[in-house]
C-alpha positions as a printed NumPy array, in Angstrom:
array([[  -0.059,   -0.045,   -0.297],
       [   0.986,    3.956,   -0.166],
       [   0.203,    6.991,    1.386],
       [   1.493,   10.118,    1.988],
       [   1.154,   13.418,    0.834],
       [   2.673,   16.959,    1.779],
       [   5.673,   18.122,    2.266],
       [   6.551,   20.351,    5.565],
       [   8.801,   23.059,    6.253],
       [  10.553,   22.655,    9.506],
       [   8.725,   24.839,   12.745],
       [  11.735,   26.686,   13.743],
       [  11.439,   29.55 ,   16.497],
       [  12.705,   31.973,   13.4  ],
       [   9.782,   31.044,   11.071],
       [   9.123,   33.043,    8.024],
       [   6.538,   35.574,    8.118],
       [   4.409,   34.145,    5.959],
       [   4.15 ,   30.976,    7.961],
       [   3.706,   32.954,   11.434],
       [   0.921,   34.625,    9.894],
       [  -1.043,   31.347,    8.728],
       [  -0.863,   29.956,   11.968],
       [  -1.799,   32.968,   13.864],
       [  -4.693,   33.508,   11.362],
       [  -5.718,   29.68 ,   11.944],
       [  -5.687,   30.406,   15.716],
       [  -7.293,   33.597,   15.512],
       [ -10.205,   31.726,   13.533],
       [ -10.615,   29.195,   16.256],
       [ -10.677,   32.054,   19.191],
       [ -13.407,   33.624,   17.383],
       [ -15.454,   30.278,   17.123],
       [ -14.96 ,   30.101,   20.744],
       [ -16.376,   33.607,   21.594],
       [ -19.085,   33.198,   19.244],
       [ -20.047,   30.047,   20.722],
       [ -20.076,   31.783,   24.52 ],
       [ -22.412,   34.347,   23.335],
       [ -24.652,   31.753,   21.727],
       [ -28.477,   32.533,   22.906],
       [ -30.039,   30.422,   25.122],
       [ -32.284,   27.892,   23.425],
       [ -35.974,   29.274,   23.236],
       [ -38.619,   27.853,   25.54 ],
       [ -40.582,   25.086,   24.335],
       [ -44.333,   25.777,   23.434],
       [ -47.129,   24.405,   25.774],
       [ -48.791,   22.803,   22.951],
       [ -45.965,   20.598,   21.614],
       [ -46.666,   17.186,   23.229],
       [ -43.421,   15.486,   22.065],
       [ -40.373,   16.125,   23.745],
       [ -36.756,   16.586,   21.964],
       [ -34.478,   13.973,   22.673],
       [ -31.764,   14.92 ,   24.827],
       [ -28.559,   15.925,   23.286],
       [ -25.837,   13.398,   22.994],
       [ -23.049,   14.202,   25.573],
       [ -19.903,   16.01 ,   24.303],
       [ -16.82 ,   14.56 ,   24.914],
       [ -14.326,   15.644,   28.109],
       [ -11.186,   17.517,   27.349],
       [  -9.24 ,   15.174,   29.882],
       [  -5.595,   14.457,   29.078],
       [  -3.653,   11.162,   29.912],
       [   0.023,   12.384,   31.687],
       [   2.964,   10.831,   30.16 ],
       [   6.692,   10.673,   31.48 ],
       [   8.348,   13.466,   32.448],
       [   9.307,   15.468,   29.92 ],
       [   6.867,   14.109,   27.697],
       [   3.602,   15.859,   26.009],
       [   0.296,   14.418,   27.616],
       [  -1.611,   12.315,   25.46 ],
       [  -5.579,   11.884,   24.913],
       [  -7.092,    8.851,   25.502],
       [  -9.525,    7.573,   22.615],
       [ -11.762,    4.68 ,   21.841],
       [ -12.807,    4.161,   25.501],
       [ -16.46 ,    5.434,   24.991],
       [ -18.766,    5.399,   21.866],
       [ -19.544,    8.799,   20.208],
       [ -23.098,    8.772,   21.639],
       [ -22.004,    8.158,   24.935],
       [ -19.28 ,   11.185,   25.021],
       [ -16.818,    9.427,   23.099],
       [ -14.283,   11.532,   21.018],
       [ -13.902,    9.071,   18.284],
       [ -15.59 ,    6.082,   16.579],
       [ -13.234,    3.129,   16.925],
       [ -14.557,    0.361,   14.9  ],
       [ -12.999,   -2.788,   13.408],
       [  -9.629,   -1.885,   12.277],
       [ -10.419,    1.868,   11.949],
       [ -10.864,    5.076,   14.138],
       [ -12.253,    8.531,   12.888],
       [ -12.16 ,   11.363,   14.608],
       [ -14.016,   14.099,   12.481],
       [ -15.246,   17.157,   13.369],
       [ -14.283,   16.839,   17.586],
       [ -15.843,   19.261,   19.493],
       [ -15.21 ,   18.886,   23.355],
       [ -17.489,   19.883,   26.26 ],
       [ -15.769,   23.279,   26.594],
       [ -16.126,   23.952,   22.779],
       [ -12.786,   23.524,   21.861],
       [ -11.495,   21.919,   19.044],
       [  -9.169,   18.825,   18.647],
       [  -5.701,   20.337,   18.639],
       [  -3.664,   17.229,   18.865],
       [  -2.66 ,   14.162,   17.639],
       [  -1.082,   12.807,   20.794],
       [  -3.655,    9.917,   20.678],
       [  -3.591,    6.92 ,   22.771],
       [  -6.182,    4.368,   21.71 ],
       [  -6.781,    1.037,   24.288],
       [  -3.34 ,   -1.339,   24.461],
       [  -2.984,   -4.01 ,   22.068],
       [  -5.147,   -2.056,   19.696],
       [  -4.745,   -3.23 ,   15.745],
       [  -5.923,   -0.143,   14.262],
       [  -4.661,    0.468,   10.713],
       [  -6.453,    3.484,    9.426],
       [  -7.001,    6.929,   10.982],
       [  -9.092,    9.659,   10.105],
       [  -9.148,   13.355,   11.505],
       [ -11.171,   15.788,    9.425],
       [ -12.275,   19.371,    9.997],
       [ -10.311,   19.612,   13.295],
       [  -7.568,   21.982,   13.989],
       [  -4.03 ,   21.018,   13.514],
       [  -1.945,   24.162,   12.416],
       [   1.508,   22.084,   12.649],
       [   2.48 ,   18.243,   12.284],
       [   5.768,   17.494,   14.249],
       [   7.594,   14.496,   14.168],
       [   6.936,   12.17 ,   17.21 ],
       [   3.331,   13.587,   17.715],
       [   1.508,   11.464,   15.357],
       [  -0.382,    9.054,   17.135],
       [   2.811,    7.826,   18.894],
       [   1.768,    4.26 ,   20.499],
       [   0.055,    2.879,   17.19 ],
       [   2.232,    4.836,   14.357],
       [   3.793,    2.067,   13.454],
       [   0.334,    0.22 ,   12.38 ],
       [  -1.392,    2.94 ,   10.629],
       [  -1.428,    1.93 ,    6.97 ],
       [  -3.578,    4.846,    5.985],
       [  -3.852,    8.449,    7.243],
       [  -6.425,   11.15 ,    6.397],
       [  -5.618,   14.706,    7.935],
       [  -8.22 ,   16.519,    5.663],
       [  -9.678,   19.864,    5.986],
       [  -7.31 ,   20.671,    9.245],
       [  -6.399,   24.114,    8.74 ],
       [  -2.81 ,   22.75 ,    8.487],
       [  -0.219,   25.268,    7.653],
       [   3.411,   23.738,    8.72 ],
       [   4.726,   20.05 ,    8.163],
       [   8.093,   19.659,    9.987],
       [  10.931,   17.59 ,    8.735],
       [  10.289,   13.659,    9.432],
       [   6.998,   14.448,   10.618],
       [   5.927,   10.997,    9.466],
       [   9.161,    8.93 ,   10.102],
       [   7.313,    6.911,   12.337],
       [   4.595,    5.623,   10.565],
       [   6.82 ,    3.079,    8.981],
       [   4.006,    1.535,    7.773],
       [   2.021,    4.603,    6.124],
       [   1.154,    3.428,    2.246],
       [  -2.008,    6.042,    1.798],
       [  -1.51 ,    9.571,    3.25 ],
       [  -4.262,   12.423,    2.419],
       [  -3.676,   15.584,    3.247],
       [  -6.46 ,   17.746,    0.864],
       [  -8.238,   21.129,    1.301],
       [  -5.469,   22.492,    3.953],
       [  -3.315,   25.672,    3.875],
       [   0.52 ,   23.952,    3.293],
       [   2.255,   26.812,    1.373],
       [   5.646,   24.623,    1.093],
       [   6.887,   21.328,    1.392],
       [  10.772,   20.87 ,    2.477],
       [  12.996,   18.555,    0.913],
       [  12.903,   15.573,    3.672],
       [   8.917,   16.091,    4.593],
       [   8.564,   11.953,    3.791],
       [  12.062,   11.088,    4.931],
       [  11.007,    7.676,    6.675],
       [   7.961,    6.82 ,    4.601],
       [   9.844,    6.396,    1.218],
       [   9.491,    2.19 ,    0.971],
       [   6.158,    1.975,    1.745],
       [   4.02 ,    5.314,    0.689],
       [   1.941,    4.371,   -2.395],
       [  -0.402,    7.214,   -2.273],
       [  -0.397,   10.788,   -1.824],
       [  -3.144,   13.204,   -1.845],
       [  -1.993,   16.902,   -1.706],
       [  -5.348,   18.579,   -3.496],
       [  -6.447,   22.097,   -2.924],
       [  -3.428,   23.688,   -1.119],
       [  -1.626,   26.64 ,   -1.136],
       [   1.079,   24.866,   -2.548],
       [   3.723,   27.274,   -3.881],
       [   7.136,   25.695,   -2.986],
       [   7.952,   22.499,   -3.498],
       [  11.684,   22.241,   -3.643],
       [  13.127,   19.957,   -6.173],
       [  13.947,   16.237,   -5.177],
       [  11.045,   16.075,   -2.286],
       [   9.555,   13.582,   -4.151],
       [  12.937,   12.003,   -5.2  ],
       [  13.401,    9.249,   -2.472],
       [   9.631,    7.8  ,   -3.102],
       [  10.362,    5.204,   -4.815],
       [   7.39 ,    2.993,   -4.311],
       [   4.772,    5.696,   -4.765],
       [   2.513,    4.605,   -7.54 ],
       [   0.028,    7.729,   -7.493],
       [   0.239,   11.512,   -7.005],
       [  -2.251,   14.237,   -6.724],
       [  -1.812,   17.772,   -6.615],
       [  -4.852,   19.565,   -7.987],
       [  -5.416,   23.368,   -7.585],
       [  -2.089,   23.709,   -6.021],
       [   0.073,   27.099,   -7.354],
       [   3.426,   25.371,   -7.321],
       [   5.359,   25.562,  -10.85 ],
       [   5.159,   22.252,  -12.641],
       [   8.933,   21.249,  -13.718],
       [  10.932,   18.226,  -15.209],
       [  12.797,   18.467,  -11.567],
       [   9.948,   17.881,   -9.853],
       [   8.911,   14.206,  -10.418],
       [  12.9  ,   13.596,  -10.008],
       [  13.234,    9.74 ,   -9.113],
       [   9.524,    8.716,   -9.415],
       [   9.961,    6.176,  -11.81 ],
       [   7.281,    3.626,  -10.793],
       [   4.586,    6.632,  -10.383],
       [   1.301,    5.096,  -12.258],
       [  -1.01 ,    8.048,  -11.951],
       [  -0.729,   11.833,  -11.849],
       [  -3.351,   14.517,  -11.176],
       [  -2.854,   18.057,  -11.866],
       [  -5.758,   19.376,  -12.354],
       [  -6.331,   23.555,  -12.124],
       [  -2.61 ,   23.661,  -11.748],
       [  -0.173,   26.146,  -13.657],
       [   0.577,   23.656,  -16.296],
       [   0.146,   25.592,  -19.616],
       [   1.124,   25.932,  -23.199],
       [   4.61 ,   27.197,  -21.882],
       [   5.49 ,   24.105,  -19.481],
       [   8.45 ,   22.08 ,  -20.211],
       [   8.478,   19.792,  -22.717],
       [  10.481,   17.328,  -21.004],
       [   8.638,   17.59 ,  -17.83 ],
       [   7.165,   13.787,  -17.655],
       [  10.603,   12.404,  -18.63 ],
       [  11.154,   11.274,  -15.319],
       [   7.972,    9.191,  -15.581],
       [   8.556,    6.153,  -17.612],
       [   5.577,    4.194,  -16.369],
       [   2.931,    7.139,  -16.094],
       [  -0.563,    4.865,  -17.297],
       [  -2.997,    7.752,  -15.957],
       [  -2.794,   11.663,  -16.586],
       [  -5.106,   14.354,  -15.635],
       [  -4.832,   18.027,  -16.803],
       [  -8.137,   19.026,  -16.096],
       [  -8.897,   22.803,  -15.936],
       [  -5.719,   24.098,  -16.845],
       [  -4.749,   26.818,  -19.322],
       [  -3.994,   24.711,  -21.998],
       [  -4.897,   25.812,  -25.614],
       [  -3.24 ,   22.706,  -27.148],
       [  -3.325,   19.21 ,  -26.62 ],
       [   0.729,   19.509,  -24.908],
       [   3.738,   17.354,  -26.861],
       [   4.984,   16.283,  -23.064],
       [   2.305,   13.477,  -23.574],
       [   4.414,   12.126,  -26.368],
       [   7.107,   10.829,  -24.708],
       [   4.743,    8.805,  -22.319],
       [   5.107,    5.426,  -23.821],
       [   2.448,    3.471,  -21.809],
       [   0.246,    5.927,  -21.199],
       [  -3.678,    4.769,  -21.333],
       [  -5.715,    7.404,  -19.969],
       [  -5.364,   11.189,  -20.54 ],
       [  -8.369,   13.514,  -19.255],
       [  -8.343,   17.608,  -20.749],
       [ -11.603,   18.138,  -19.55 ],
       [ -12.312,   21.837,  -18.883],
       [  -9.192,   22.983,  -21.155],
       [  -9.124,   25.858,  -23.186],
       [  -8.488,   23.638,  -26.412],
       [ -10.38 ,   24.777,  -29.322],
       [  -9.583,   21.963,  -32.211],
       [  -7.919,   18.654,  -32.612],
       [  -5.589,   18.238,  -35.513],
       [  -3.604,   15.021,  -37.215],
       [  -0.585,   15.459,  -34.889],
       [  -2.699,   16.169,  -31.367],
       [  -2.14 ,   12.931,  -30.526],
       [   0.745,   11.425,  -32.386],
       [   2.833,    8.484,  -31.046],
       [   0.215,    8.235,  -28.478],
       [  -0.151,    4.384,  -29.467],
       [  -1.169,    3.058,  -25.833],
       [  -3.96 ,    5.627,  -25.212],
       [  -7.339,    3.643,  -24.813],
       [  -9.227,    6.505,  -23.233],
       [  -9.519,   10.051,  -23.395],
       [ -11.824,   12.366,  -21.79 ],
       [ -12.31 ,   16.079,  -23.259],
       [ -15.797,   16.977,  -21.363],
       [ -16.929,   20.477,  -20.735],
       [ -14.79 ,   22.269,  -23.401],
       [ -15.915,   25.556,  -23.821],
       [ -14.148,   26.159,  -26.812],
       [ -13.666,   23.049,  -28.663],
       [ -15.423,   23.142,  -32.068],
       [ -13.894,   21.012,  -34.159],
       [ -12.383,   17.709,  -34.786],
       [ -10.15 ,   17.624,  -37.725],
       [  -9.212,   15.177,  -40.425],
       [  -7.476,   11.639,  -39.477],
       [  -7.498,   13.649,  -35.378],
       [  -7.311,   10.188,  -33.778],
       [  -5.476,    8.037,  -36.613],
       [  -3.013,    5.642,  -35.404],
       [  -4.38 ,    5.157,  -32.059],
       [  -4.739,    1.624,  -32.705],
       [  -5.815,    0.73 ,  -29.023],
       [  -8.268,    3.649,  -28.842],
       [ -11.509,    2.367,  -27.004],
       [ -13.078,    5.822,  -25.453],
       [ -13.826,    9.084,  -26.184],
       [ -15.722,   11.376,  -24.179],
       [ -16.71 ,   15.036,  -25.607],
       [ -19.539,   15.111,  -23.389],
       [ -20.781,   18.804,  -22.715],
       [ -18.808,   20.621,  -25.024],
       [ -21.073,   22.951,  -26.007],
       [ -19.536,   24.516,  -28.842],
       [ -18.121,   21.096,  -30.893],
       [ -20.107,   21.344,  -34.308],
       [ -17.619,   19.817,  -36.772],
       [ -16.474,   16.311,  -36.85 ],
       [ -14.13 ,   15.175,  -40.083],
       [ -15.47 ,   11.975,  -42.218],
       [ -11.902,   10.714,  -41.426],
       [ -11.549,   11.751,  -37.575],
       [ -10.892,    7.922,  -37.186],
       [  -9.576,    6.888,  -39.96 ],
       [ -12.39 ,    4.899,  -41.416],
       [ -13.316,    7.096,  -44.514],
       [  -9.685,    6.344,  -45.949],
       [  -9.132,    3.142,  -44.337],
       [  -5.508,    3.997,  -42.93 ],
       [  -4.264,    3.991,  -39.471],
       [  -8.418,    3.447,  -38.369],
       [  -9.05 ,    3.163,  -34.602],
       [ -10.534,   -0.376,  -35.091],
       [ -10.563,   -0.983,  -31.247],
       [ -13.035,    2.1  ,  -30.605],
       [ -16.503,    0.722,  -28.514],
       [ -17.581,    4.29 ,  -27.088],
       [ -17.842,    7.314,  -28.208],
       [ -19.661,   10.254,  -26.227],
       [ -21.089,   13.24 ,  -27.977],
       [ -23.742,   13.938,  -25.456],
       [ -24.638,   17.694,  -25.008],
       [ -22.737,   19.335,  -28.029],
       [ -23.393,   20.948,  -30.793],
       [ -23.406,   18.41 ,  -33.503],
       [ -26.438,   18.404,  -36.349],
       [ -25.196,   15.818,  -38.612],
       [ -22.384,   13.487,  -38.865],
       [ -21.096,   11.646,  -41.857],
       [ -21.997,    7.97 ,  -42.28 ],
       [ -18.129,    7.121,  -43.206],
       [ -17.039,    8.457,  -39.603],
       [ -17.35 ,    4.761,  -38.371],
       [ -17.041,    1.352,  -39.716],
       [ -20.365,   -0.566,  -40.179],
       [ -18.909,   -3.315,  -38.454],
       [ -18.174,   -1.485,  -35.142],
       [ -20.011,   -2.942,  -32.062],
       [ -20.287,    1.006,  -30.703],
       [ -22.001,    2.57 ,  -27.953],
       [ -22.392,    6.054,  -29.489],
       [ -23.974,    8.727,  -27.478],
       [ -25.64 ,   11.529,  -29.133],
       [ -28.562,   12.91 ,  -26.669],
       [ -28.957,   16.443,  -26.221],
       [ -27.664,   17.14 ,  -29.862],
       [ -30.109,   19.082,  -32.519],
       [ -29.977,   16.233,  -35.051],
       [ -30.985,   17.265,  -38.667],
       [ -32.859,   14.142,  -39.876],
       [ -32.092,   14.258,  -43.748],
       [ -30.174,   12.472,  -46.289],
       [ -27.163,   13.023,  -44.679],
       [ -27.969,   11.13 ,  -41.694],
       [ -30.341,    8.466,  -42.871],
       [ -27.542,    6.212,  -41.542],
       [ -28.317,    6.618,  -38.079],
       [ -32.105,    6.405,  -38.579],
       [ -34.549,    3.358,  -38.824],
       [ -33.163,    0.356,  -37.369],
       [ -30.846,    0.672,  -34.016],
       [ -27.262,    0.616,  -35.543],
       [ -25.529,    1.563,  -32.313],
       [ -26.062,    0.782,  -28.753],
       [ -27.108,    3.596,  -25.736],
       [ -26.187,    3.511,  -22.515],
       [ -28.953,    2.95 ,  -20.092],
       [ -28.13 ,    6.544,  -18.335],
       [ -28.327,    8.138,  -21.658],
       [ -31.22 ,    9.526,  -23.422],
       [ -31.871,    8.545,  -27.151],
       [ -30.893,   10.745,  -29.691],
       [ -33.683,   12.681,  -31.45 ],
       [ -34.202,   14.616,  -34.197],
       [ -34.35 ,   18.554,  -34.48 ],
       [ -35.537,   18.931,  -37.766],
       [ -37.72 ,   18.719,  -39.74 ],
       [ -40.791,   19.237,  -38.771],
       [ -42.547,   15.822,  -39.724],
       [ -39.725,   14.355,  -37.333],
       [ -39.155,   16.711,  -34.755],
       [ -38.53 ,   15.391,  -31.23 ],
       [ -39.108,   11.657,  -32.284],
       [ -36.302,    9.163,  -31.886],
       [ -33.956,    8.494,  -34.469],
       [ -34.584,    4.965,  -34.28 ],
       [ -38.294,    5.644,  -35.045],
       [ -37.647,    8.051,  -38.277],
       [ -38.294,    6.094,  -41.322],
       [ -35.817,    7.67 ,  -43.747],
       [ -37.943,    7.806,  -46.56 ],
       [ -40.201,   10.144,  -44.271],
       [ -37.158,   12.918,  -44.308],
       [ -35.125,   12.311,  -47.314],
       [ -36.824,   12.888,  -50.896],
       [ -33.966,   10.638,  -52.507],
       [ -35.006,    7.795,  -50.217],
       [ -38.33 ,    8.369,  -50.916],
       [ -37.799,    8.465,  -54.916],
       [ -35.825,    5.799,  -54.744],
       [ -38.329,    3.442,  -52.852],
       [ -40.913,    4.86 ,  -55.072],
       [ -38.852,    4.035,  -58.295],
       [ -37.726,    0.482,  -56.85 ],
       [ -41.732,    0.002,  -56.488],
       [ -42.421,    0.98 ,  -60.067],
       [ -39.708,   -1.353,  -61.381],
       [ -40.876,   -3.753,  -59.601],
       [ -44.922,   -3.719,  -60.314],
       [ -43.576,   -3.368,  -64.211],
       [ -41.258,   -6.612,  -63.977],
       [ -44.172,   -8.53 ,  -62.68 ],
       [ -47.03 ,   -7.163,  -65.166],
       [ -44.801,   -8.129,  -68.064],
       [ -43.913,  -11.455,  -66.722],
       [ -47.94 ,  -12.174,  -66.471],
       [ -48.219,  -10.384,  -69.735],
       [ -45.797,  -12.867,  -71.684],
       [ -47.117,  -15.664,  -69.818],
       [ -50.799,  -14.942,  -71.078],
       [ -49.598,  -14.554,  -74.45 ],
       [ -47.819,  -17.52 ,  -74.415],
       [ -51.006,  -19.499,  -73.296],
       [ -53.257,  -17.623,  -75.99 ],
       [ -50.436,  -18.928,  -78.719],
       [ -50.577,  -22.173,  -77.201],
       [ -54.526,  -22.665,  -77.352],
       [ -54.769,  -21.022,  -80.605],
       [ -52.276,  -23.655,  -82.641],
       [ -53.88 ,  -26.536,  -80.813],
       [ -50.53 ,  -27.391,  -79.399],
       [ -52.064,  -27.593,  -76.098],
       [ -54.833,  -29.992,  -77.1  ],
       [ -51.806,  -31.998,  -78.61 ],
       [ -50.214,  -32.14 ,  -75.61 ],
       [ -52.881,  -33.124,  -73.812],
       [ -54.74 ,  -35.919,  -76.114],
       [ -53.085,  -39.128,  -76.186],
       [ -52.078,  -40.663,  -79.633],
       [ -53.882,  -43.792,  -81.238],
       [ -51.871,  -47.285,  -80.728],
       [ -51.543,  -49.245,  -84.598],
       [ -52.07 ,  -52.707,  -84.685],
       [ -49.233,  -54.901,  -85.073],
       [ -49.415,  -58.23 ,  -86.802],
       [ -46.118,  -60.863,  -86.299],
       [ -45.271,  -63.362,  -88.706],
       [ -42.526,  -65.638,  -89.328],
       [ -43.285,  -66.89 ,  -93.007],
       [ -42.452,  -64.675,  -95.681],
       [ -44.866,  -63.595,  -98.422],
       [ -44.117,  -66.264, -100.954],
       [ -45.009,  -69.337,  -98.274],
       [ -48.234,  -67.584,  -97.284],
       [ -49.529,  -68.583, -101.19 ],
       [ -49.347,  -72.752, -100.874],
       [ -50.443,  -72.493,  -96.874],
       [ -53.605,  -70.751,  -98.012],
       [ -54.487,  -73.003, -100.601],
       [ -53.995,  -75.912,  -97.915],
       [ -56.67 ,  -74.461,  -95.942],
       [ -59.331,  -74.071,  -98.662],
       [ -62.796,  -75.531,  -97.186],
       [ -63.578,  -79.132,  -98.317],
       [ -66.169,  -79.409, -100.986],
       [ -69.562,  -80.297,  -99.863],
       [ -70.093,  -84.072,  -99.608],
       [ -71.876,  -85.878, -102.371]])
């Protein structure tokens, strides 16, 4: 497993002004909450006509520390009581969850010097929406630190992480530090967890400075998310991350001017997300990612896809370009050569209206994307698609709902029988025009109703059929009359008379004497 995320700057007596101000601001925020809580008006008296009594509020946990050895900071005991009985944390199975803890004195949980019962086997710890402005070495769950595999400290107003703060968590594989106020990460922020940390989440912090080499020792890291940070994306930032497979840089400073070699240290990257960045072109830096299978460019400022947009990205399987506010066209052979491409998603790209007939390479039959299984054009601005766009043998899930499809001779290939599948979560596409087919599902429209050529072709075919049938029956009638008139029919049906045949072994000359022998005798006298 892997974990781990943001770096921390060392909290020394001579802390930077920005760090001091951030911590002071966080402390002031908590103080103001306490003050507001004390001025909270008393609850309104119950009305007499209310029969049902309100349930008693759950008791709040008491802030009672457990003193440690001399010179050590006191720890706070947890998991002794359930949440509904004054417990600060929910301890179930292998999980400890201490979210948004408020004590009986209206203070927040501000320490990770927490001690569960002895012989505990907890591996997951979450403490979210509390108040931990600083993380220090040796002050994170001291008694069970070596057992924790996943740690979630999101939304805690965290400003500073000191060097080696996570060093005692030598089983840590997954670390969440999202939605804090981190501004910088020192080089040795993750020292001690290099061999185990697999996933690190640093989303939505105020990161501006990450020293080069900070991630260099994280040889086991497989996933890194730094969404919506303000740090400059450089080649050196990812040095040493040879095994990283998933990288998310949504909403960062990544743009067209970012170093084209920025991903050179990521030879095994498979999934890359650059959503909501300021890109206006597909970055050429991705061409060096030989194993890239999934790319997300949604929400960027790209306006057009051309033949070289995805050059050399033969491993790409899934492409997301959803919610594209400026994308209007997909040009000739935009996806040619992507033999492994299976899915493309353009949902909610409301300006997209032009898709070239050979965008996927099927019209010209060269470098076509024959592995294609799903194309999503939902809620775009498409009115027509050419029949040559896709191979007729594709088992394709084509989603066109939300478009104003003009049902005419150019789109008859989409009409009538259901040629393509439609996801159950997607509405079947409908015709926007002509009036005879308006709002009717494409599969329910007869091509002859919207295309004169089809209608004429069908009419002509029917006329030819009737002509041939008439000609055939006329010919049969004429031949029949001729046969009857000439007596041939009678001759065929009347049997011929049989001739009498006599057989004899005598010749003609022999018959004469024989006849004399048989003359009648003279009458007796």
